[in-house]
Coordinates of C-alpha atoms in Angstrom, one line a residue:
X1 CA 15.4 -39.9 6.5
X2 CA 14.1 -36.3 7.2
X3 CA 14.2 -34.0 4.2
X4 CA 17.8 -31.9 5.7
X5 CA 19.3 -35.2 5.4
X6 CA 18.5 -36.5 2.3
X7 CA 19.7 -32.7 1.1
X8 CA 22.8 -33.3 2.9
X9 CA 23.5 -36.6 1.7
X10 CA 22.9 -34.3 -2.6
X11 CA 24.9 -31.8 -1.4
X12 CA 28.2 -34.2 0.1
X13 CA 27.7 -36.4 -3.4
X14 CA 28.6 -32.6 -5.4
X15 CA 25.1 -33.2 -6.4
X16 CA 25.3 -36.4 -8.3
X17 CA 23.2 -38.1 -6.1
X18 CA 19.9 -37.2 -7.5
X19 CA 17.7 -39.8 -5.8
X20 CA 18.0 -38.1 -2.5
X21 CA 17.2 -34.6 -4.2
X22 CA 14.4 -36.5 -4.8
X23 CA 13.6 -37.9 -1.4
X24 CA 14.4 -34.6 0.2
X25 CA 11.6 -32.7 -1.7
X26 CA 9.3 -35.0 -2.0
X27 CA 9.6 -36.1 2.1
X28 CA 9.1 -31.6 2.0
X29 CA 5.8 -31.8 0.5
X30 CA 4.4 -35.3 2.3
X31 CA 6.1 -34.9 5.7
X32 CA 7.5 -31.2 6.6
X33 CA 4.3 -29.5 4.8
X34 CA 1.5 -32.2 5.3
X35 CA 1.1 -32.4 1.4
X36 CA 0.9 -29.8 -1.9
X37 CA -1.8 -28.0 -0.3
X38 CA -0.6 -27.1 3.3
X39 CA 2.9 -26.4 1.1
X40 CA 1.0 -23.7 -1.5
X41 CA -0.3 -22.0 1.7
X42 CA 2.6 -22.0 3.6
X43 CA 3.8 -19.8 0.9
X44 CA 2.3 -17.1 2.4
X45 CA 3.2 -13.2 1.4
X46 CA 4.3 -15.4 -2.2
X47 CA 1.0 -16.1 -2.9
X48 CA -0.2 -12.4 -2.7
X49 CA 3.3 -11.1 -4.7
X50 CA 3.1 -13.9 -7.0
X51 CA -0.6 -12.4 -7.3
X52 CA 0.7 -8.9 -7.8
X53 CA 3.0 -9.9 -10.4
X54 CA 1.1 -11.4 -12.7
X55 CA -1.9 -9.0 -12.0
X56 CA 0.3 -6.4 -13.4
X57 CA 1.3 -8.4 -16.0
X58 CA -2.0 -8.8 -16.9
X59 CA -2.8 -5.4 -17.2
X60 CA 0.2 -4.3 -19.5
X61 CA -1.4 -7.2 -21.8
X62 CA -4.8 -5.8 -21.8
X63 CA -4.2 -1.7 -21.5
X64 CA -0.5 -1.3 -22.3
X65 CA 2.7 -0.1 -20.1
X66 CA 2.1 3.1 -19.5
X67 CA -1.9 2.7 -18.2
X68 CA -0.5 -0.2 -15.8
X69 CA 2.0 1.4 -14.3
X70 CA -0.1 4.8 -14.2
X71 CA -2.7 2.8 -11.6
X72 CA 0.3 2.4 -9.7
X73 CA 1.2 6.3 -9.6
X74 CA 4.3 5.0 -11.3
X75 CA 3.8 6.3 -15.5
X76 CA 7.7 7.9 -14.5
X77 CA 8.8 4.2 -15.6
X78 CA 7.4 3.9 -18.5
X79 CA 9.9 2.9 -21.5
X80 CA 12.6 2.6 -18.6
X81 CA 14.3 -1.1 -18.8
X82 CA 12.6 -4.0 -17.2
X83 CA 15.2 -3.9 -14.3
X84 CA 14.3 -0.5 -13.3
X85 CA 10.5 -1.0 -14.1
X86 CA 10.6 -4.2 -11.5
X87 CA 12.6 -2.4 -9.5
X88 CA 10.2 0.6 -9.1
X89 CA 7.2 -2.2 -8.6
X90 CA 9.5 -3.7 -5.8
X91 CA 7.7 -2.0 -2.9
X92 CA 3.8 -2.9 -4.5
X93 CA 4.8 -6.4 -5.3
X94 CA 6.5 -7.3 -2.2
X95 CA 5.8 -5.1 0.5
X96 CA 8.5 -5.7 3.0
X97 CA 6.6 -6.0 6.8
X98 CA 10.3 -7.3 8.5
X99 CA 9.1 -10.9 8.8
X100 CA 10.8 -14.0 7.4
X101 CA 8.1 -14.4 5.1
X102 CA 8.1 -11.3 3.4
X103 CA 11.8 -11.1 3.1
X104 CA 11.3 -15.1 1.4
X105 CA 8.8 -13.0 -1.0
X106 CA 10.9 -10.0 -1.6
X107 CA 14.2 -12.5 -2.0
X108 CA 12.6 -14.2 -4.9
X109 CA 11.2 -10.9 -6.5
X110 CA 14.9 -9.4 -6.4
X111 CA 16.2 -12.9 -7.9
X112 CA 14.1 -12.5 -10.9
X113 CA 15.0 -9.4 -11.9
X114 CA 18.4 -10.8 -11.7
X115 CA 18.2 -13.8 -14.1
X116 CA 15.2 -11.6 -16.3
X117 CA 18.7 -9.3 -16.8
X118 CA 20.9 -12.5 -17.4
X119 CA 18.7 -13.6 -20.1
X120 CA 18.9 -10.6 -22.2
X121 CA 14.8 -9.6 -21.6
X122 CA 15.4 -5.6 -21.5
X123 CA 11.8 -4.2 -22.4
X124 CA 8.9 -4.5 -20.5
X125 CA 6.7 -2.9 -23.9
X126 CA 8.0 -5.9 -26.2
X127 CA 7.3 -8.5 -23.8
X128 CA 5.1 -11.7 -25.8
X129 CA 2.5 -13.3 -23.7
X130 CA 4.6 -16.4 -23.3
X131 CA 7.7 -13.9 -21.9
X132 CA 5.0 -13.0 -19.2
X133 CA 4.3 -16.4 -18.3
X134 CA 8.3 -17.0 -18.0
X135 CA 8.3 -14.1 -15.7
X136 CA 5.6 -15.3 -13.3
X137 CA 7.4 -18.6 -13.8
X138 CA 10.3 -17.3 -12.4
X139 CA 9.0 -15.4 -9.4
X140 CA 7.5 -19.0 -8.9
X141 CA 10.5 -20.8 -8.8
X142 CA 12.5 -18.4 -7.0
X143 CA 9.8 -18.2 -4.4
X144 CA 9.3 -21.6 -4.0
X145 CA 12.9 -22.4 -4.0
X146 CA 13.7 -19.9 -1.2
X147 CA 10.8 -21.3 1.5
X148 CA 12.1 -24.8 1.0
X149 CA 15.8 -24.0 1.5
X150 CA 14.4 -21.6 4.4
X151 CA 12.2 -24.5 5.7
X152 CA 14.5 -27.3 5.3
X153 CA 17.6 -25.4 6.5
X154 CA 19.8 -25.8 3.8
X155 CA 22.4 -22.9 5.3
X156 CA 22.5 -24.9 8.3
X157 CA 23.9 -27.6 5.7
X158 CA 28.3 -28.1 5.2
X159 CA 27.8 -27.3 1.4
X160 CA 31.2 -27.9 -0.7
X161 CA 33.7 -25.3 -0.1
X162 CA 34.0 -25.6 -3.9
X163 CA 32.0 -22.9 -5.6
X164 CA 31.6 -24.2 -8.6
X165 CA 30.6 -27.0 -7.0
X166 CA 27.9 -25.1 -4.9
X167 CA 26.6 -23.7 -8.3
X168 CA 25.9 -26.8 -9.7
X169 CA 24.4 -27.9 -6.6
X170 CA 22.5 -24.7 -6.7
X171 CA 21.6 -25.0 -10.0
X172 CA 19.9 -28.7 -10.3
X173 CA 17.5 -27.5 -7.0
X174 CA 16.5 -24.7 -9.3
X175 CA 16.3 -26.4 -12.4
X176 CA 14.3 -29.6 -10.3
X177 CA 11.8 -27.0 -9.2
X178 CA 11.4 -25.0 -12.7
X179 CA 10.6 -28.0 -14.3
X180 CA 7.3 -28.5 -11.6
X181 CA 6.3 -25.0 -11.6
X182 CA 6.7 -24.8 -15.3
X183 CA 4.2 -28.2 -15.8
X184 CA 1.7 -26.5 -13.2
X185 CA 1.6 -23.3 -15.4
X186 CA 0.9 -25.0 -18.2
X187 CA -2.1 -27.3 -16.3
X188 CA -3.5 -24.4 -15.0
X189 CA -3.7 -22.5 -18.2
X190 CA -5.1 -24.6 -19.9
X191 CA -8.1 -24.7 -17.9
X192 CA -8.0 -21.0 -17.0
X193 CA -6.7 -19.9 -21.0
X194 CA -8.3 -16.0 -20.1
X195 CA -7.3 -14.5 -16.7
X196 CA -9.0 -11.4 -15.2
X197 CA -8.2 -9.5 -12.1
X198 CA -10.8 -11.6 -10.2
X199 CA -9.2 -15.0 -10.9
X200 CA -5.7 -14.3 -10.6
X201 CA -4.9 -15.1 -6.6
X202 CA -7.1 -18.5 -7.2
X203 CA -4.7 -18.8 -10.4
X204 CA -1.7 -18.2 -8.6
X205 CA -3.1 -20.4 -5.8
X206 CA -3.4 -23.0 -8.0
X207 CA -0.4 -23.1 -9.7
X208 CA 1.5 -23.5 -6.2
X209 CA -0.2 -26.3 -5.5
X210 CA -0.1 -27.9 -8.7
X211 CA 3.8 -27.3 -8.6
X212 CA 4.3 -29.1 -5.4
X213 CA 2.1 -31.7 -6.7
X214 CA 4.2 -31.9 -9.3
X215 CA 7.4 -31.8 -7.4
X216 CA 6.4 -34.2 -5.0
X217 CA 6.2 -36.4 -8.4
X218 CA 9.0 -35.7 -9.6
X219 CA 11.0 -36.3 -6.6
X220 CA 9.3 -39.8 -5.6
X221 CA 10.1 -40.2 -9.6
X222 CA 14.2 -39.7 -8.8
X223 CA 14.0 -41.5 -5.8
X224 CA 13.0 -44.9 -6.8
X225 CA 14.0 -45.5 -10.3

C-alpha cells in the first residue's frame, strides 16, 4: 500500500496502529523518494537553512553572541531572548523565495522557535553545546516532518475530528522522526566531533541522510514485528 494509505490506515486507528506508521515512512524513503539519499536532497532550501542554523550556532560557540550576530549586521539582538534572536535570524536562515520549498524550510524554522519557547530555553548566551545540537535537532525534525506530510499529502487525509486525538496522532509522527534524526546526529558527530564553517552543509547533508536511513529502519522495524 502506497505511503498516503498506510498514513490513513494510523491516522483512522487514533494512531494505535503503529505498524502502518511504519510502513508509511519507510514505503516514503524506498518508494516515493527512491531511498535516504534522493529523500536528504529532496529536502532542498532545508539543507541550506538547516546549514545556516547550525553555522550560526557554530559561531556563537567559537566567538560568542554578540560577534555572530554582528556578521549578520544584527549586534541589536544581542542579550534579547532566543525567540526574538531566531526571530531576527528568520529572514538569513530561511529566506522566503514564494516557493513550496522555502515555505517547508521557513515552516520548520518558525516551529522551533515555538517548542525552543515551550521548553523553557530563553537565552541564546547560556546555551551548552548539547542545547545547540537540540536546536539543530529540532530544525531537523520539524523540517523533515513538514516535506513528508507535504509529500505524502497528509491534509488531503480525513484526520479525527477529535483534537486531542489529532495531537497524539501528531505527536507520535514527530516523536517517530526525532528519534531518527536524533540517532543520525549522534552518528555523524562522532565521526565529525569538531565542525568548521567548511564542513557544516556536508554535515548537515549527512545527517539527513543518515536520519532517513534511520527512519526507513525504524519504520520497516514497526512494520514487521
Amino acid at each position: 500500500m502506497a505511503p498516503r494509505g498506510n498514513f490513513t490506515r494510523f491516522a483512522h486507528s487514533d494512531g494505535s496502529d503503529r505498524a502502518s506508521l511504519g510502513r508509511a515512512i519507510s514505503g516514503y524513503v524506498t518508494t516515493s523518494s527512491g531511498g535516504a539519499r534522493h529523500a536528504a536532497q529532496r529536502m532542498g532550501a532545508s539543507r541550506g537553512a538547516g546549514a545556516r542554523l547550525l553555522g550560526f550556532l557554530t559561531d556563537v560557540q567559537t566567538r560568542g553572541v554578540t560577534e555572530a550576530l554582528r556578521t549578520l549586521n544584527l549586534e541589536g539582538l544581542a542579550g534579547r531572548p532566543i525567540g526574538e534572536v531566531f526571530i531576527g535570524l528568520a529572514d538569513y536562515i530561511c529566506p522566503n523565495a514564494g516557493t513550496v520549498d522555502d515555505g517547508i524550510a521557513r515552516e520548520a524554522f518558525v516551529e522551533t522557535i515555538i517548542e525552543l519557547t515551550t521548553m523553557g530555553v530563553a537565552n541564546l548566551d547560556a546555551l551548552t553545546p548539547d542545547q545547540m545540537q537540540t536546536v539543530f535537532e529540532l530544525y531537523a525534525t520539524h523540517a523533515i516532518e513538514a516535506r513528508l506530510c507535504n509529500d505524502i499529502g497528509t491534509k488531503l487525509i480525513i484526520m479525527p475530528t477529535n483534537a486531542q486525538t489529532a495531537l497524539h496522532i501528531q505527536e507520535q509522527l514527530r516523536d517517530f522522526i526525532r528519534n531518527g534524526v536524533s540517532d543520525a546526529l549522534t552518528s555523524a558527530r562522532t565521526e565529525t566531533p569538531v565542525l568548521t564553517q567548511d564542513r557544516i552543509q556536508a554535515f548537515v547533508d549527512s545527517v539527513y541522510e543518515r536520519s532517513f536511513g534511520i527512519l526507513k529502519a525504524l519504520g520497516d522495524a514497526e512494520a514487521y514485528q
